[in-house]
Short mmCIF file of C-alpha atoms in Angstrom, two decimals:
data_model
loop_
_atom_site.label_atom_id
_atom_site.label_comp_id
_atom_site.label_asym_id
_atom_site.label_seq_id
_atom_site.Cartn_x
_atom_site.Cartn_y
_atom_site.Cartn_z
CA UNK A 1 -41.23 22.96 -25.26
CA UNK A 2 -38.17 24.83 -23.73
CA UNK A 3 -38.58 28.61 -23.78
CA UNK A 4 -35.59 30.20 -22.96
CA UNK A 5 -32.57 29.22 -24.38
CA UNK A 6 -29.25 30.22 -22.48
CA UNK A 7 -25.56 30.65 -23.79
CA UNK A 8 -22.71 29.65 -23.33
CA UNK A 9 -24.09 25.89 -22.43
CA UNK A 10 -20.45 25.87 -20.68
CA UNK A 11 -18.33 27.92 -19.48
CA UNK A 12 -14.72 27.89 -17.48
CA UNK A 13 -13.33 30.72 -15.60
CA UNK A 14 -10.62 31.06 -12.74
CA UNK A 15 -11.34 32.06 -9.51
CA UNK A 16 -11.79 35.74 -8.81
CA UNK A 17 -12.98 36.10 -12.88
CA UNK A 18 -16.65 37.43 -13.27
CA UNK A 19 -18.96 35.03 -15.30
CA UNK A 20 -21.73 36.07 -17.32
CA UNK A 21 -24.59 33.99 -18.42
CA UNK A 22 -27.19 35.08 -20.74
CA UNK A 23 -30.57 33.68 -21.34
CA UNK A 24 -33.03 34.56 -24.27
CA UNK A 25 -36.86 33.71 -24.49
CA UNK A 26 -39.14 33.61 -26.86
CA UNK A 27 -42.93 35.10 -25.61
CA UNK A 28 -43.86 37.79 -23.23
CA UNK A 29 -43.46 36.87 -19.69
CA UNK A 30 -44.55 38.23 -16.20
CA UNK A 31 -41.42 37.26 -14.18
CA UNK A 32 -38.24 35.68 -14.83
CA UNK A 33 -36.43 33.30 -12.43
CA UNK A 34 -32.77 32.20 -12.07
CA UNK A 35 -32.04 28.98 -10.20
CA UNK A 36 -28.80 27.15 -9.37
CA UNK A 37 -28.29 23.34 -9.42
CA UNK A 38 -25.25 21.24 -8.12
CA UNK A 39 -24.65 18.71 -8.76
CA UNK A 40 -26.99 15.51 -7.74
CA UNK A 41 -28.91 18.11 -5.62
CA UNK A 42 -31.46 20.44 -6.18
CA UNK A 43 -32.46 23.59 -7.33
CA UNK A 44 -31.48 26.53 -5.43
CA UNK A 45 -33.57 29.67 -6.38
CA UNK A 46 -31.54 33.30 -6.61
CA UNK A 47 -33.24 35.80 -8.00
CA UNK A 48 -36.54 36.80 -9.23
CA UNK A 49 -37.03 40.20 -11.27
CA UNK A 50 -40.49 41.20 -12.37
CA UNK A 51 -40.61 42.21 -16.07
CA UNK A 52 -41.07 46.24 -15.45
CA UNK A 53 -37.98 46.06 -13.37
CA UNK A 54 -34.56 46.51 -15.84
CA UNK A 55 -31.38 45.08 -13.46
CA UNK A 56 -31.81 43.42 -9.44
CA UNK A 57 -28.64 42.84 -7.17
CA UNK A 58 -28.48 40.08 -4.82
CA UNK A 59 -24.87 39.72 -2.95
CA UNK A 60 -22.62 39.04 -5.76
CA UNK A 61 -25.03 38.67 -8.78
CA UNK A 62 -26.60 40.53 -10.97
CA UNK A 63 -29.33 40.13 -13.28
CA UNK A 64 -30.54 42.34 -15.85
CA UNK A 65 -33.96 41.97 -18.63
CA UNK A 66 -34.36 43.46 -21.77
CA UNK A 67 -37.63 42.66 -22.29
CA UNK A 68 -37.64 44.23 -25.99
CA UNK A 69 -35.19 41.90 -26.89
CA UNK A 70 -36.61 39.28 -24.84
CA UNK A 71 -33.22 38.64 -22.49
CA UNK A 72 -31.55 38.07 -19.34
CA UNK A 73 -28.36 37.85 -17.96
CA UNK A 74 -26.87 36.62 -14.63
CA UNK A 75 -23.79 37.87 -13.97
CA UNK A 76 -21.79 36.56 -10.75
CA UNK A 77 -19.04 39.12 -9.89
CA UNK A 78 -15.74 37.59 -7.99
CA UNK A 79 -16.27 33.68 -8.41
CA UNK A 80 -15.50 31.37 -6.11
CA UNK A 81 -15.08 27.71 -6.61
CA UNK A 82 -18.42 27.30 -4.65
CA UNK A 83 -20.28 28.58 -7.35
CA UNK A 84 -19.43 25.92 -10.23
CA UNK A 85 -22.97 24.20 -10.70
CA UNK A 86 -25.50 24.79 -13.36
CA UNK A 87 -27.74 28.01 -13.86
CA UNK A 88 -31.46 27.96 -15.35
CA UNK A 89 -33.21 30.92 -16.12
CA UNK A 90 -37.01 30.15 -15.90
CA UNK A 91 -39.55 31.86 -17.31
CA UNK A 92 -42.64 32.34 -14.41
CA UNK A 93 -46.48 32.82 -15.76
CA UNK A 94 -48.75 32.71 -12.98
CA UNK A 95 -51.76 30.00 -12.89
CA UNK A 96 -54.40 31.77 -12.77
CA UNK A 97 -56.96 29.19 -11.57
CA UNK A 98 -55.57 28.04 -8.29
CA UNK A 99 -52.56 29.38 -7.64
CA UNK A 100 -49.06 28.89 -7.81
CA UNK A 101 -46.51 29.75 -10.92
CA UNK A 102 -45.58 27.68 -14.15
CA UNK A 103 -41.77 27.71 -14.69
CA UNK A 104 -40.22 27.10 -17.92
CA UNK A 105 -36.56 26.24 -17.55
CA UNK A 106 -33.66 27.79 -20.31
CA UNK A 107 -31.69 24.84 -21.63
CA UNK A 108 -29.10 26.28 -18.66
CA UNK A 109 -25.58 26.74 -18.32
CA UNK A 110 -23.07 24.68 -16.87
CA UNK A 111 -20.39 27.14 -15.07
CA UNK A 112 -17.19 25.90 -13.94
CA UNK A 113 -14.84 27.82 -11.59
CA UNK A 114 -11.00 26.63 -11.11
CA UNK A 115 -8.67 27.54 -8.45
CA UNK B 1 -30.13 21.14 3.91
CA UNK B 2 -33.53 21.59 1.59
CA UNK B 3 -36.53 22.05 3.00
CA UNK B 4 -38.28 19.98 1.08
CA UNK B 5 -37.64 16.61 2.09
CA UNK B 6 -38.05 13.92 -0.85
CA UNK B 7 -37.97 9.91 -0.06
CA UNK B 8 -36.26 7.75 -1.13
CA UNK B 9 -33.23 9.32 -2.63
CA UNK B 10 -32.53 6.99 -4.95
CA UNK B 11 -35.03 4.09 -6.07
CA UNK B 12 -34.43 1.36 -8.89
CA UNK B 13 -37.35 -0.58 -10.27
CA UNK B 14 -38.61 -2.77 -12.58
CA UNK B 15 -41.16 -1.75 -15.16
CA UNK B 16 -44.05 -4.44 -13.65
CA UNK B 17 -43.51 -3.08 -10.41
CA UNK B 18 -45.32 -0.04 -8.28
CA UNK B 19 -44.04 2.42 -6.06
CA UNK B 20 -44.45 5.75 -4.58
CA UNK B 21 -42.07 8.71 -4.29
CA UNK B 22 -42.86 10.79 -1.19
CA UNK B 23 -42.37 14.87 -1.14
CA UNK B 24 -42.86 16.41 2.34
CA UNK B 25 -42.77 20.34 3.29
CA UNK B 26 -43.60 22.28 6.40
CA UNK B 27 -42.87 25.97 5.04
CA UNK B 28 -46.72 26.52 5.09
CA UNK B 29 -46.57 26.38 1.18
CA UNK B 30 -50.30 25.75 -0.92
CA UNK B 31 -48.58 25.10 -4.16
CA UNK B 32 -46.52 21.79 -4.97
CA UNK B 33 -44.75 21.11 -7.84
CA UNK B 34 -43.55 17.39 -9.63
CA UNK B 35 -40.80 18.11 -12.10
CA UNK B 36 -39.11 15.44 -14.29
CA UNK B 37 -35.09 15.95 -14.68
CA UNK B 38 -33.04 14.22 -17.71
CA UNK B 39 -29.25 14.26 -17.31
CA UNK B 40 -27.97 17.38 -18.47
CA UNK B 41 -31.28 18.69 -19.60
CA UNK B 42 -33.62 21.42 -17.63
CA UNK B 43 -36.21 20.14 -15.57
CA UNK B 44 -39.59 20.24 -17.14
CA UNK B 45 -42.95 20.21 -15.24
CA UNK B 46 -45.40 17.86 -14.29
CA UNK B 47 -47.79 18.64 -12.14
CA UNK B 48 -49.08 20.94 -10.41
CA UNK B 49 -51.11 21.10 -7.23
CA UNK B 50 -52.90 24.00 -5.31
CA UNK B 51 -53.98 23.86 -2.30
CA UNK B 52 -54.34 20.23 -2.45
CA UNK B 53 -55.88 20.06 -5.86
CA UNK B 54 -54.42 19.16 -9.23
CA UNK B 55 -54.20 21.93 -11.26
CA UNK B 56 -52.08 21.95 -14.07
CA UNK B 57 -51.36 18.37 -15.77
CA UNK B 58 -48.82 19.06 -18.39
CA UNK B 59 -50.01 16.02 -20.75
CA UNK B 60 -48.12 13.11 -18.64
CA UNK B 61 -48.74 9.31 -18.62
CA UNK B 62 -51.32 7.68 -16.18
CA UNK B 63 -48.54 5.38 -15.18
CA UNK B 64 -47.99 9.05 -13.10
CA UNK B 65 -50.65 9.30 -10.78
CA UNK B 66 -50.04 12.12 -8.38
CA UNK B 67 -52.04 12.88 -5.12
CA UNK B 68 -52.17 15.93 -2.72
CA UNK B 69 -53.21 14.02 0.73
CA UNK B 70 -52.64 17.70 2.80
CA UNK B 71 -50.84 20.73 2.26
CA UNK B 72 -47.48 19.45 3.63
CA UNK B 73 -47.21 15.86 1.25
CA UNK B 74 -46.90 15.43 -2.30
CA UNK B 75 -46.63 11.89 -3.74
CA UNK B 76 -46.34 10.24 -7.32
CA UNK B 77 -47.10 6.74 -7.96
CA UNK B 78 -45.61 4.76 -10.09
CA UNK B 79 -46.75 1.67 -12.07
CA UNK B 80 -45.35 -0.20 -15.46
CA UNK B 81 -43.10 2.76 -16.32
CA UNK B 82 -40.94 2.76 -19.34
CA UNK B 83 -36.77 2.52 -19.31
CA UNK B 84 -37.34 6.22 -20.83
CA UNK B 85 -38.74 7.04 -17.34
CA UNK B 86 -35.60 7.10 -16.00
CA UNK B 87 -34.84 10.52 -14.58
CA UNK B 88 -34.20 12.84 -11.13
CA UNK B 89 -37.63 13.88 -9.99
CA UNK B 90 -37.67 16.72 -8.27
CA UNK B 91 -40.10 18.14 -5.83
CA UNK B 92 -41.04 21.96 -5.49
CA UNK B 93 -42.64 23.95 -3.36
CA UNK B 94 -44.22 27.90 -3.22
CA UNK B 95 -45.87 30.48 -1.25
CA UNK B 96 -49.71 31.18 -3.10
CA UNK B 97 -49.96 35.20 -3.12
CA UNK B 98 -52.60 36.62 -5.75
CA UNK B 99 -51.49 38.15 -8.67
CA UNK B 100 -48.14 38.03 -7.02
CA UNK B 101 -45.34 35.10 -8.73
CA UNK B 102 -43.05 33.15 -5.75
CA UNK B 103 -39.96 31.48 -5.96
CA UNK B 104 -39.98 28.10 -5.53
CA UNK B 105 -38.05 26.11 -3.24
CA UNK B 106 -36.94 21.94 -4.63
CA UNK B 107 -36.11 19.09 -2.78
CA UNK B 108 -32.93 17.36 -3.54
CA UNK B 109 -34.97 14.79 -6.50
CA UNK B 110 -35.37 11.27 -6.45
CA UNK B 111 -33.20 9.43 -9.01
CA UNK B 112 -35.34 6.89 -10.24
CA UNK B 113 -33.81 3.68 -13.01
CA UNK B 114 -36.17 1.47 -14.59
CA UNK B 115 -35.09 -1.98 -15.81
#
């Protein structure tokens, strides 16, 4: 099952508008993710923040966790056109026997930037 | 360009036949990652494989077999999948730090139809 659950599912700015995407989950977690997808491609990872850690920059985004309300947002300052594609916040629990992390993928939101 | 390298990009088959997709990384990476894709929905894991072995299975048909032949290749087989098999499957990979969670890094997917 899906644990996060992100909103708006769409969303349609102009260029030069900042776009904010929020993402809400539903059990404690150890990190949470957000990834990009364009699309037919990929995902493209962007930021990971740790859950005792409250906001992380990277360039032009920003993401912040509540985790007493169990949130996220991504907020991407200045869009471009460049960045229409879908976002996915993931929720991360490590696998303890082994190795590696389990992501669990919001439902995502599909961001569309116009000139 | 990804660096994870998935092959082929696109493969159509019927649902007697058996085939492979191929998932190739040279990052140094010990965890790999199969993730099943449905159009406009999140991806949603697998598999999961640790330094070459299987471990998470996250309750999928045997007509998915994975294998782990060395820490650079991941491959699924195929055989008598369903038309509800259709999907992008996408390929991760991830750095395996203790007690530490990664990002990962996907390949661009595989979109498979079955007839």
């Amino acid at each position: 099952s899906q644990q996060g659950e992100e909103d708006p599912q769409a969303l349609s700015i102009q260029e030069g508008e900042n776009a904010t995407m929020n993402c809400s989950y539903k059990t404690s977690i150890n990190n949470l993710q957000w990834y990009r997808q364009n699309s037919g491609r990929g995902l493209v990872h962007l930021i990971l923040i740790r859950s005792n850690e409250r906001e992380k920059h990277s360039g032009r985004l920003r993401v912040t966790l509540d985790t007493s309300k169990k949130s996220s947002s991504l907020l991407i300052t200045a869009s471009r056109a460049a960045d229409t594609a879908s976002y996915f916040c993931a929720t991360d629990d490590l696998i303890l026997t082994g190795g590696g992390n389990k992501l669990t993928f919001g439902t995502g939101t599909q961001l569309k930037v116009e000139l | 360009d990804t660096e994870v390298t998935q092959t082929p990009k696109h493969l159509v088959m019927g649902m007697t036949n058996k085939k492979s997709l191929k998932c190739e990384q040279h990052m140094g990476h010990r965890a790999m990652y199969w993730y099943k894709q449905k159009a406009k929905k999140p991806p949603e894991l697998m598999f999961v494989y640790s330094y070459e072995k299987l471990s998470i299975n996250e309750s999928v048909p045997s007509r998915f077999s994975p294998e782990c032949p060395n820490s650079s290749l991941l491959n699924l087989h195929l055989h008598a999948l369903q038309p509800e098999d259709s999907a992008l499957y996408l390929c991760a990979s991830s750095q395996v730090m203790e007690g530490s969670n990664q990002p990962q890094h996907f390949g661009d997917g595989t979109r498979l139809s079955i007839l």
